[in-house]
Coordinates of C-alpha atoms in Angstrom, one line a residue:
M10 CA 85.5 100.9 78.1
I11 CA 87.8 98.3 79.7
D12 CA 86.9 95.1 77.9
V13 CA 87.4 91.8 79.7
V14 CA 87.5 88.8 77.5
V15 CA 87.4 85.4 79.2
C16 CA 89.4 83.2 76.9
A17 CA 90.5 79.9 78.4
A18 CA 90.1 81.0 82.0
A19 CA 87.5 79.4 84.3
D20 CA 84.5 81.4 85.6
P21 CA 85.9 81.6 89.2
T22 CA 89.0 83.3 87.9
A23 CA 86.9 85.7 85.8
E24 CA 84.7 86.6 88.8
V25 CA 87.7 87.5 90.9
V26 CA 89.5 89.5 88.2
I27 CA 86.5 91.4 87.0
K28 CA 85.5 92.5 90.5
A29 CA 89.1 93.6 91.1
F30 CA 89.0 95.9 88.0
E31 CA 85.6 97.2 89.0
R32 CA 86.9 98.1 92.5
S33 CA 89.5 100.3 90.9
F34 CA 88.0 101.5 87.6
T35 CA 84.3 101.2 88.6
R36 CA 81.5 99.3 86.9
G37 CA 81.0 102.3 84.6
Q38 CA 84.2 101.5 82.7
V39 CA 84.5 97.7 83.0
R40 CA 82.5 95.2 81.0
R41 CA 82.8 91.5 80.2
V42 CA 82.5 90.7 76.5
P43 CA 82.6 87.5 74.6
A44 CA 85.0 89.0 72.1
A45 CA 86.8 92.4 72.1
P46 CA 85.1 94.9 69.7
P47 CA 87.2 96.1 66.8
D48 CA 87.6 99.6 68.4
A49 CA 88.7 98.2 71.8
K50 CA 91.3 100.4 73.5
I51 CA 91.9 98.6 76.9
V52 CA 91.6 94.8 76.8
I53 CA 92.0 92.3 79.6
A54 CA 92.5 88.8 78.2
L55 CA 92.2 86.0 80.7
G56 CA 94.1 82.9 79.5
P57 CA 94.3 83.7 75.8
T58 CA 95.2 80.8 73.6
D59 CA 96.4 80.9 70.0
A60 CA 92.8 80.9 68.9
D61 CA 92.7 84.5 70.3
A62 CA 96.0 85.5 68.6
I63 CA 94.4 87.0 65.4
W64 CA 92.1 89.5 67.2
L65 CA 94.7 90.4 69.8
E66 CA 97.3 91.1 67.0
A67 CA 94.7 93.3 65.2
I68 CA 93.9 95.3 68.3
A69 CA 97.6 95.8 68.9
R70 CA 98.1 97.2 65.4
R71 CA 95.2 99.7 65.9
G72 CA 96.6 101.1 69.1
A73 CA 95.7 99.7 72.5
K74 CA 96.7 98.5 75.9
I75 CA 96.5 94.8 76.5
I76 CA 96.8 92.9 79.8
M77 CA 97.2 89.2 79.6
L78 CA 96.8 87.0 82.6
G79 CA 97.9 83.4 83.1
L80 CA 99.0 80.7 80.6
I81 CA 99.0 82.0 77.1
G82 CA 99.5 80.3 73.7
P83 CA 102.9 80.3 71.9
R84 CA 101.7 82.8 69.2
V85 CA 100.2 85.0 71.8
A86 CA 103.4 84.8 73.8
R87 CA 105.3 86.1 70.7
L88 CA 102.9 89.0 70.6
A89 CA 103.8 89.7 74.2
G90 CA 107.5 89.5 73.4
I91 CA 108.2 86.4 75.5
T92 CA 108.6 82.6 75.4
L93 CA 107.2 80.4 78.1
A94 CA 108.5 77.5 80.1
A95 CA 106.9 75.4 82.7
V96 CA 107.8 76.3 86.3
D97 CA 110.6 74.0 87.5
E98 CA 109.3 71.5 90.0
A99 CA 112.3 72.2 92.1
L100 CA 111.0 75.7 92.7
T101 CA 108.1 74.3 94.8
V102 CA 110.2 73.8 97.9
H103 CA 111.2 77.5 97.8
C104 CA 107.5 78.7 97.8
D105 CA 106.5 77.6 101.3
C106 CA 107.6 78.7 104.7
P107 CA 107.2 77.4 108.3
P108 CA 105.0 79.2 110.9
A109 CA 106.4 82.4 112.3
P110 CA 108.3 82.1 115.6
T111 CA 107.3 84.3 118.5
H112 CA 109.0 87.7 118.0
G113 CA 110.0 86.8 114.5
A114 CA 108.8 86.4 110.9
S115 CA 109.0 83.6 108.4
E116 CA 109.3 84.0 104.6
S117 CA 109.7 81.6 101.7
S118 CA 113.1 81.6 100.0
A119 CA 111.4 82.5 96.7
A120 CA 110.0 85.9 96.1
V121 CA 108.6 88.0 93.2
L122 CA 110.9 91.0 92.8
Y123 CA 109.6 94.0 90.8
A124 CA 112.0 96.2 88.9
A125 CA 113.0 99.5 90.5
H126 CA 111.4 102.6 88.9
G127 CA 108.6 100.3 87.7
L128 CA 105.3 101.1 86.1
D129 CA 103.9 102.8 89.2
G130 CA 106.8 105.3 89.4
D131 CA 107.9 104.2 92.8
A132 CA 111.7 104.3 93.1
S133 CA 111.9 101.4 95.5
P134 CA 111.6 97.9 94.2
L135 CA 108.6 95.9 95.5
R136 CA 109.4 92.5 96.8
R137 CA 106.7 90.0 97.4
P138 CA 107.6 86.6 99.0
F139 CA 105.5 83.7 97.8
C140 CA 104.6 83.0 101.4
R141 CA 105.1 85.0 104.6
F142 CA 103.9 84.8 108.2
D143 CA 104.2 87.1 111.1
F144 CA 102.0 85.1 113.5
T145 CA 102.1 81.3 113.5
D146 CA 100.8 80.3 110.1
E147 CA 97.8 82.7 110.1
W148 CA 98.8 86.3 109.5
N149 CA 100.9 88.2 107.1
N150 CA 101.1 91.7 108.5
L151 CA 102.2 93.1 105.1
G152 CA 98.8 92.3 103.7
F153 CA 99.5 90.3 100.5
G154 CA 98.3 86.8 99.6
R155 CA 100.0 83.5 99.1
M156 CA 101.4 82.1 95.8
A157 CA 102.5 78.6 94.9
T158 CA 103.3 76.6 91.8
G159 CA 100.6 74.8 90.1
A160 CA 97.6 75.2 87.8
D161 CA 95.1 76.9 90.2
P162 CA 94.3 80.6 89.7
W163 CA 96.4 81.7 92.7
S164 CA 99.6 79.9 91.6
L165 CA 102.2 80.0 88.9
A166 CA 102.3 77.3 86.2
V167 CA 104.7 79.1 83.8
R168 CA 107.5 81.5 83.8
G169 CA 108.6 83.8 80.9
H170 CA 111.8 84.6 79.1
T171 CA 112.0 87.9 77.4
V172 CA 112.6 88.3 73.7
D173 CA 111.2 91.7 72.8
A174 CA 109.8 92.7 76.2
R175 CA 111.3 93.9 79.5
I176 CA 111.0 92.2 82.8
V177 CA 108.5 93.9 85.2
A178 CA 108.8 91.2 87.9
E179 CA 110.8 88.0 88.2
I180 CA 111.2 85.0 90.6
V181 CA 114.2 85.5 92.7
L182 CA 115.7 83.1 95.3
R183 CA 117.3 84.1 98.5
D184 CA 120.8 83.7 97.0
G185 CA 119.8 86.2 94.3
A186 CA 119.3 83.6 91.5
S187 CA 116.6 84.4 89.0
R188 CA 114.1 81.7 88.0
G189 CA 112.4 83.6 85.2
A190 CA 109.9 86.4 84.7
V191 CA 106.4 86.4 86.0
A192 CA 105.4 89.8 84.7
T193 CA 106.6 91.5 81.5
L194 CA 105.9 94.6 79.4
R195 CA 106.3 94.9 75.6
D196 CA 106.1 98.3 73.9
L197 CA 105.1 98.4 70.3
P198 CA 104.7 101.6 68.2
G199 CA 101.0 101.7 68.8
A200 CA 100.4 99.4 71.7
A201 CA 101.7 98.2 75.1
I202 CA 101.2 94.6 76.4
L203 CA 101.5 93.7 80.1
W204 CA 101.6 90.0 81.0
F205 CA 101.3 88.4 84.4
A206 CA 101.9 84.7 84.8
R207 CA 99.4 84.3 87.6
P208 CA 95.9 83.8 86.3
V209 CA 94.4 86.3 88.8
G210 CA 97.3 88.6 88.5
P211 CA 98.2 90.7 91.6
V212 CA 94.6 91.2 92.8
D213 CA 95.6 90.4 96.4
G214 CA 98.7 92.5 97.0
P215 CA 100.3 96.0 96.9
D216 CA 101.5 95.1 93.3
W217 CA 98.0 95.7 92.1
R218 CA 99.1 99.3 91.8
I219 CA 101.2 98.2 88.8
V220 CA 97.9 97.3 87.0
E221 CA 96.2 100.5 87.9
S222 CA 99.1 102.7 86.8
F223 CA 99.5 100.8 83.5
V224 CA 95.9 101.5 82.6
A225 CA 95.7 105.0 83.9
N226 CA 99.1 106.5 83.3
Y227 CA 101.4 104.5 81.1
R228 CA 102.4 106.2 77.8
S229 CA 99.7 108.8 78.3
R230 CA 100.9 110.9 75.4
D231 CA 100.3 108.2 72.7
L232 CA 98.2 105.4 74.2
P233 CA 94.7 105.3 75.7
C234 CA 94.3 105.8 79.4
R235 CA 91.4 105.3 81.8
P236 CA 91.0 106.8 85.2
Y237 CA 90.7 104.9 88.5
L238 CA 89.3 105.7 91.9
R239 CA 91.9 105.8 94.7
D240 CA 91.2 103.7 97.8
I241 CA 91.5 106.8 100.1
P242 CA 89.8 110.2 100.1
H243 CA 91.3 113.1 98.2
G244 CA 93.7 115.5 99.8
V245 CA 95.2 113.2 102.5
A246 CA 98.6 111.5 102.7
A247 CA 97.2 108.3 104.2
A248 CA 93.9 107.0 105.7
V249 CA 93.9 104.7 108.7
T250 CA 91.5 102.9 110.9
M251 CA 92.1 100.8 114.1
R252 CA 90.1 98.3 116.0
L253 CA 90.1 95.8 118.9
D254 CA 88.6 92.4 118.2
C255 CA 86.9 91.5 121.5
D256 CA 87.1 87.7 121.3
E257 CA 87.4 86.9 125.1
D258 CA 86.8 90.2 126.8
I259 CA 85.4 93.6 126.1
A260 CA 85.9 96.0 129.1
S261 CA 89.7 95.4 129.3
G262 CA 90.0 97.4 126.1
R263 CA 89.5 100.6 128.1
P264 CA 93.1 101.6 128.7
L265 CA 93.8 101.5 125.0
F266 CA 90.6 103.3 124.3
D267 CA 91.7 106.0 126.8
L268 CA 95.0 106.4 124.9
Y269 CA 93.4 106.9 121.6
R270 CA 90.7 109.2 123.0
A271 CA 93.4 111.4 124.7
R272 CA 94.9 111.8 121.2
G273 CA 91.6 112.7 119.7
L274 CA 91.5 109.5 117.6
P275 CA 88.5 107.2 117.3
M276 CA 88.8 103.6 118.2
S277 CA 86.6 100.7 117.1
V278 CA 85.7 97.4 118.5
A279 CA 84.4 94.2 116.9
V280 CA 82.6 92.1 119.6
K281 CA 82.0 88.4 119.9
T282 CA 78.6 88.7 121.7
D283 CA 78.5 85.3 123.4
Q284 CA 80.0 86.9 126.5
P285 CA 78.4 87.9 129.8
A286 CA 76.6 91.2 129.6
T287 CA 78.4 92.6 132.6
E288 CA 78.0 96.2 133.6
A289 CA 81.7 96.9 132.9
H290 CA 81.3 95.6 129.3
T291 CA 78.1 97.5 128.6
D292 CA 79.5 100.8 130.1
F293 CA 82.7 100.5 128.0
L294 CA 80.7 99.9 124.8
R295 CA 78.4 102.9 125.5
D296 CA 81.3 105.2 126.3
L297 CA 83.2 104.2 123.2
F298 CA 80.1 104.7 121.0
A299 CA 79.3 108.1 122.6
S300 CA 82.9 109.2 121.9
G301 CA 82.7 108.6 118.2
G302 CA 84.0 105.0 118.1
A303 CA 82.4 102.3 116.1
I304 CA 81.0 98.9 117.2
L305 CA 80.9 96.0 114.8
S306 CA 79.8 92.4 115.0
H307 CA 82.4 89.7 115.5
S308 CA 79.8 87.0 115.3
A309 CA 78.1 85.4 118.3
S310 CA 80.4 82.5 119.0
H311 CA 83.5 83.2 116.9
A312 CA 82.9 80.0 115.0
P313 CA 85.4 79.4 112.1
D314 CA 83.8 80.0 108.7
W315 CA 80.9 81.7 110.4
G316 CA 79.6 78.3 111.4
G317 CA 80.2 76.5 108.1
S318 CA 76.9 77.0 106.3
P319 CA 74.7 79.9 105.0
A320 CA 72.1 79.2 107.7
A321 CA 74.6 79.2 110.5
A322 CA 76.3 82.4 109.2
E323 CA 73.0 84.2 109.1
A324 CA 72.0 83.0 112.6
E325 CA 75.4 84.1 114.0
A326 CA 75.1 87.5 112.4
L327 CA 71.5 88.0 113.5
A328 CA 72.2 87.0 117.1
S329 CA 75.2 89.2 117.3
K330 CA 73.5 92.2 115.8
A331 CA 70.5 91.9 118.2
W332 CA 72.7 91.6 121.3
L333 CA 74.8 94.6 120.5
E334 CA 71.9 96.8 119.6
A335 CA 70.2 95.8 122.9
Q336 CA 73.2 96.9 124.9
V337 CA 73.9 100.2 123.2
P338 CA 71.0 102.6 122.6
G339 CA 71.0 104.1 119.2
L340 CA 73.4 101.6 117.7
S341 CA 72.7 100.1 114.3
V342 CA 75.1 97.3 113.4
R343 CA 75.7 97.2 109.7
Y344 CA 79.2 95.7 109.4
A345 CA 81.1 92.7 110.8
V346 CA 84.6 91.5 111.3
S347 CA 84.8 87.9 110.2
P348 CA 86.1 85.4 112.8
F349 CA 89.7 84.6 112.0
H350 CA 89.1 86.7 108.8
R351 CA 87.8 83.5 107.2
N352 CA 85.0 83.8 104.6
P353 CA 83.6 81.0 102.5
T354 CA 81.9 82.3 99.4
F355 CA 78.5 81.9 101.0
V356 CA 79.2 84.6 103.7
P357 CA 78.4 87.8 101.8
A358 CA 74.9 86.7 100.9
A359 CA 74.3 85.3 104.4
L360 CA 75.4 88.5 106.1
A361 CA 73.3 90.6 103.6
C362 CA 70.2 88.6 104.6
A363 CA 70.9 89.5 108.2
G364 CA 71.0 93.2 107.4
Y365 CA 74.7 93.8 107.0
R366 CA 76.3 95.8 104.3
G367 CA 79.9 94.5 104.5
F368 CA 82.6 92.9 106.4
V369 CA 86.3 93.2 107.3
G370 CA 88.3 90.2 106.3
G371 CA 91.4 89.3 104.3
T372 CA 94.1 86.8 105.4
I373 CA 96.9 84.9 103.8
S374 CA 95.8 81.6 105.4
S375 CA 92.3 81.1 103.9
H376 CA 89.7 82.1 101.3
P377 CA 92.0 84.1 98.9
E378 CA 89.0 85.6 97.1
Y379 CA 88.5 88.0 100.0
L380 CA 92.1 89.2 100.4
M381 CA 91.6 92.2 98.2
A382 CA 94.2 94.9 97.2
R383 CA 91.4 97.4 96.9
A384 CA 88.3 97.7 99.1
G385 CA 84.8 97.5 97.5
I386 CA 82.4 95.1 96.0
V387 CA 83.2 91.4 96.8
P388 CA 83.3 88.4 94.5
Y389 CA 80.4 86.1 94.8
G390 CA 78.3 88.6 96.7
P391 CA 75.0 90.5 96.3
T392 CA 74.9 93.9 94.8
G393 CA 76.0 96.6 97.1
F394 CA 77.9 94.3 99.6
V395 CA 81.5 95.3 100.3
S396 CA 84.6 94.3 102.1
H397 CA 87.9 95.8 103.3
S398 CA 91.0 93.6 103.8
Q399 CA 92.8 94.4 107.1
S400 CA 95.4 91.8 107.8
C401 CA 97.8 93.8 110.0
M402 CA 97.7 92.5 113.6
L403 CA 99.6 94.6 116.2
H404 CA 100.5 92.1 118.9
G405 CA 103.2 91.8 121.5
D406 CA 104.2 88.4 120.2
C407 CA 104.8 89.9 116.7
M408 CA 107.2 92.6 118.0
L409 CA 110.6 91.7 116.5
R410 CA 113.4 90.8 118.9
D411 CA 116.4 91.2 116.6
R412 CA 115.7 94.7 115.2
D413 CA 113.2 97.6 115.5
P414 CA 110.3 95.9 117.1
L415 CA 107.8 97.9 114.9
A416 CA 109.8 97.4 111.6
I417 CA 107.1 95.3 109.9
Y418 CA 104.3 97.6 110.9
K419 CA 106.2 100.6 109.6
Q420 CA 106.7 98.7 106.3
A421 CA 103.0 97.8 106.2
F422 CA 102.0 101.4 106.6
R423 CA 104.5 102.6 104.0
L424 CA 103.2 100.0 101.5
A425 CA 99.6 101.1 102.1
R426 CA 100.6 104.8 101.8
A427 CA 102.6 104.2 98.6
G428 CA 99.7 102.4 97.0
G429 CA 97.0 104.8 98.2
Q430 CA 95.4 101.9 100.2
F431 CA 93.2 102.5 103.3
F432 CA 95.2 101.0 106.1
G433 CA 93.6 99.0 108.9
Y434 CA 95.2 97.4 111.9
L435 CA 94.0 95.5 114.9
D436 CA 94.7 94.3 118.4
H437 CA 92.8 92.4 121.1
P438 CA 91.8 93.3 124.6
F439 CA 93.5 91.3 127.3
S440 CA 91.6 88.4 128.8
E441 CA 92.2 86.1 131.8
R442 CA 93.6 83.5 129.5
Y443 CA 95.7 85.5 127.1
A444 CA 97.6 88.8 126.8
Y445 CA 98.5 88.4 123.1
G446 CA 102.2 88.5 123.9
W447 CA 102.2 91.9 125.6
P448 CA 104.2 92.0 128.8
S449 CA 101.8 94.6 130.3
E450 CA 99.1 97.0 129.5
A451 CA 101.5 99.9 129.9
E452 CA 103.9 98.5 127.4
R453 CA 101.1 97.8 125.0
C454 CA 99.9 101.4 125.2
R455 CA 103.5 102.7 124.8
V456 CA 104.0 100.7 121.6
H457 CA 100.6 101.8 120.2
G458 CA 101.6 105.4 120.9
E459 CA 104.9 105.0 119.2
F460 CA 103.2 103.6 116.1
L461 CA 100.8 106.5 116.0
D462 CA 103.7 108.9 116.3
F463 CA 105.4 107.2 113.4
M464 CA 102.4 107.4 111.1
G465 CA 101.9 111.0 111.9
A466 CA 105.5 111.8 111.2
E467 CA 105.5 109.9 107.9
C468 CA 102.6 112.0 106.7
A469 CA 104.0 115.2 108.0
R470 CA 107.0 114.8 105.7
T471 CA 104.7 114.9 102.7
G472 CA 102.9 118.1 103.8
A473 CA 99.5 116.3 103.8
A474 CA 97.4 115.1 106.6
L475 CA 96.9 111.7 108.1
L476 CA 93.2 110.8 108.1
F477 CA 92.2 108.6 111.1
V478 CA 88.6 107.4 111.1
N479 CA 86.6 104.8 112.9
E480 CA 85.8 101.4 111.3
E481 CA 82.2 102.4 110.4
T482 CA 83.3 105.6 108.6
C483 CA 85.9 103.6 106.7
L484 CA 83.4 101.0 105.6
D485 CA 80.8 103.7 104.8
F486 CA 83.4 105.3 102.6
V487 CA 84.1 102.0 100.9
L488 CA 80.4 101.3 100.4
E489 CA 79.5 104.7 98.9
K490 CA 82.7 104.7 96.8
A491 CA 81.6 101.4 95.4
D492 CA 78.4 103.1 94.2
C493 CA 80.4 105.6 92.2
S494 CA 80.7 105.1 88.5
I495 CA 83.2 106.7 86.2
A496 CA 82.0 107.7 82.7
F497 CA 84.7 108.2 80.2
D498 CA 84.2 110.2 77.0
A499 CA 86.8 109.0 74.4
A500 CA 86.0 111.8 72.0
S501 CA 87.1 114.5 74.5
N502 CA 89.4 112.3 76.4
S503 CA 87.7 113.3 79.6
Y504 CA 85.7 111.7 82.4
S505 CA 83.1 112.4 85.0
T506 CA 82.1 110.6 88.2
S507 CA 78.5 109.9 89.3
R508 CA 79.4 111.2 92.8
T509 CA 82.1 113.3 94.2
H510 CA 82.0 112.2 97.9
A511 CA 81.6 109.1 99.9
A512 CA 80.7 109.2 103.6
G513 CA 81.2 112.9 103.4
L514 CA 84.8 112.6 102.2
P515 CA 86.0 113.7 98.8
L516 CA 86.7 111.0 96.2
S517 CA 90.1 110.9 94.5
V518 CA 90.9 110.0 90.9
V519 CA 94.1 109.1 89.2
F520 CA 94.4 109.9 85.5
K521 CA 97.5 110.4 83.3
G522 CA 99.8 110.7 86.2
H523 CA 97.7 113.3 88.1
I524 CA 95.7 112.9 91.3
E525 CA 92.5 114.9 91.0
A526 CA 89.4 115.4 93.1
A527 CA 86.4 113.6 91.6
T528 CA 84.1 115.8 89.6
D529 CA 80.7 115.3 88.2
G530 CA 81.2 117.4 85.1

């Protein structure tokens, strides 16, 4: 088992971290325990103090992998091979950034830089700015969350200096100056200890793959390993879904729909239903549905925070679902895209009460609990309710002016592919009020086509296929994958999975450096 011990961490931190481990390693391998059992092999310690030092030292002597998150006591720090210092207050000014300008991006002058040839085996160093925007102060198209300095779970209160450990990641300023380590690794003869300064670790970014690889692959010849489920189906180079969020119009999405249909690719729409039920809108939705596209709710009125209360959220979800199902015969609405991707913690339960099974969300600008590195069961939600973070918005006003206009989108896709993450991106249909920065529909279609060509070519170089599915298939895969449980047999050092497929697609497992098809025996 992977034993999670909540030491000095608060319950909200524990909820976020435990759900993140369950999304990767499944509930069959993760358990919260008041204290680690003597024979523990994989231990996650949340905020361990010196009161926890004795049992942590004993486990390290017996042979184990230990992950420590957040502020740790001095004796525990010695076990991790580091000393700690408070984050310099002067660093705070480097952690924020202004809104992105049109046709440009904005980044904080401080970033977390991971060492090249890191734990995940990727030869290129991973760089994660503390804050980054591609559209005003709302969207980060690279898909990771925000960090700051301070005592909350999403920030950094301490930094490390290595004594008997090596740096996995450090704070680096724009001029190249280092301000200390925020992730370290110590190797002992019979143990390995990974420490992240952030109390929730990297649950909201591509650096989560460091955690997965440490548990599943690191020192596989002499230390325990546990398998994890990949975020994409087995046998594909990458998995992609695309949608239009119909905030102000519906039928004007037809030219883009025709482009994707001509290429044999499904397109999805999320519809704000408080719009006129014109014949053009209804015909477009029926044509899209008949062609294999997906139709999701985007609420009734597009109210921020789903209206601000559980009752309002449920009413919005019910009204939207009823309208869509009345317009499109045979449609059953089971998923939603949250307005502005904003999700207070009451949203999962409210949507579940309205008959939904999950939502698309995830944004750097609000509710960090639901910007998730891996898709699956959400924090603060009912059993069997899932989410998939898709924060890459393909808009004309996000096309870069000073270099390759699609450079950020190409980077976003490469990050998702390197981490085995299901990649989702979005656009909006034109309305009378707003064209989302596109000079024309023809130019918009040209850019979408160029991006599709790029993703196909990237996968072709690997010799494996690009899987492109509609939004419902993506979320069905997420939902059924979340139902899968991995059972590990320590005696034989082998595992089995409770299911081998999700939404008809084969599940994929990583164990000891190998990618394998899920097996039930």
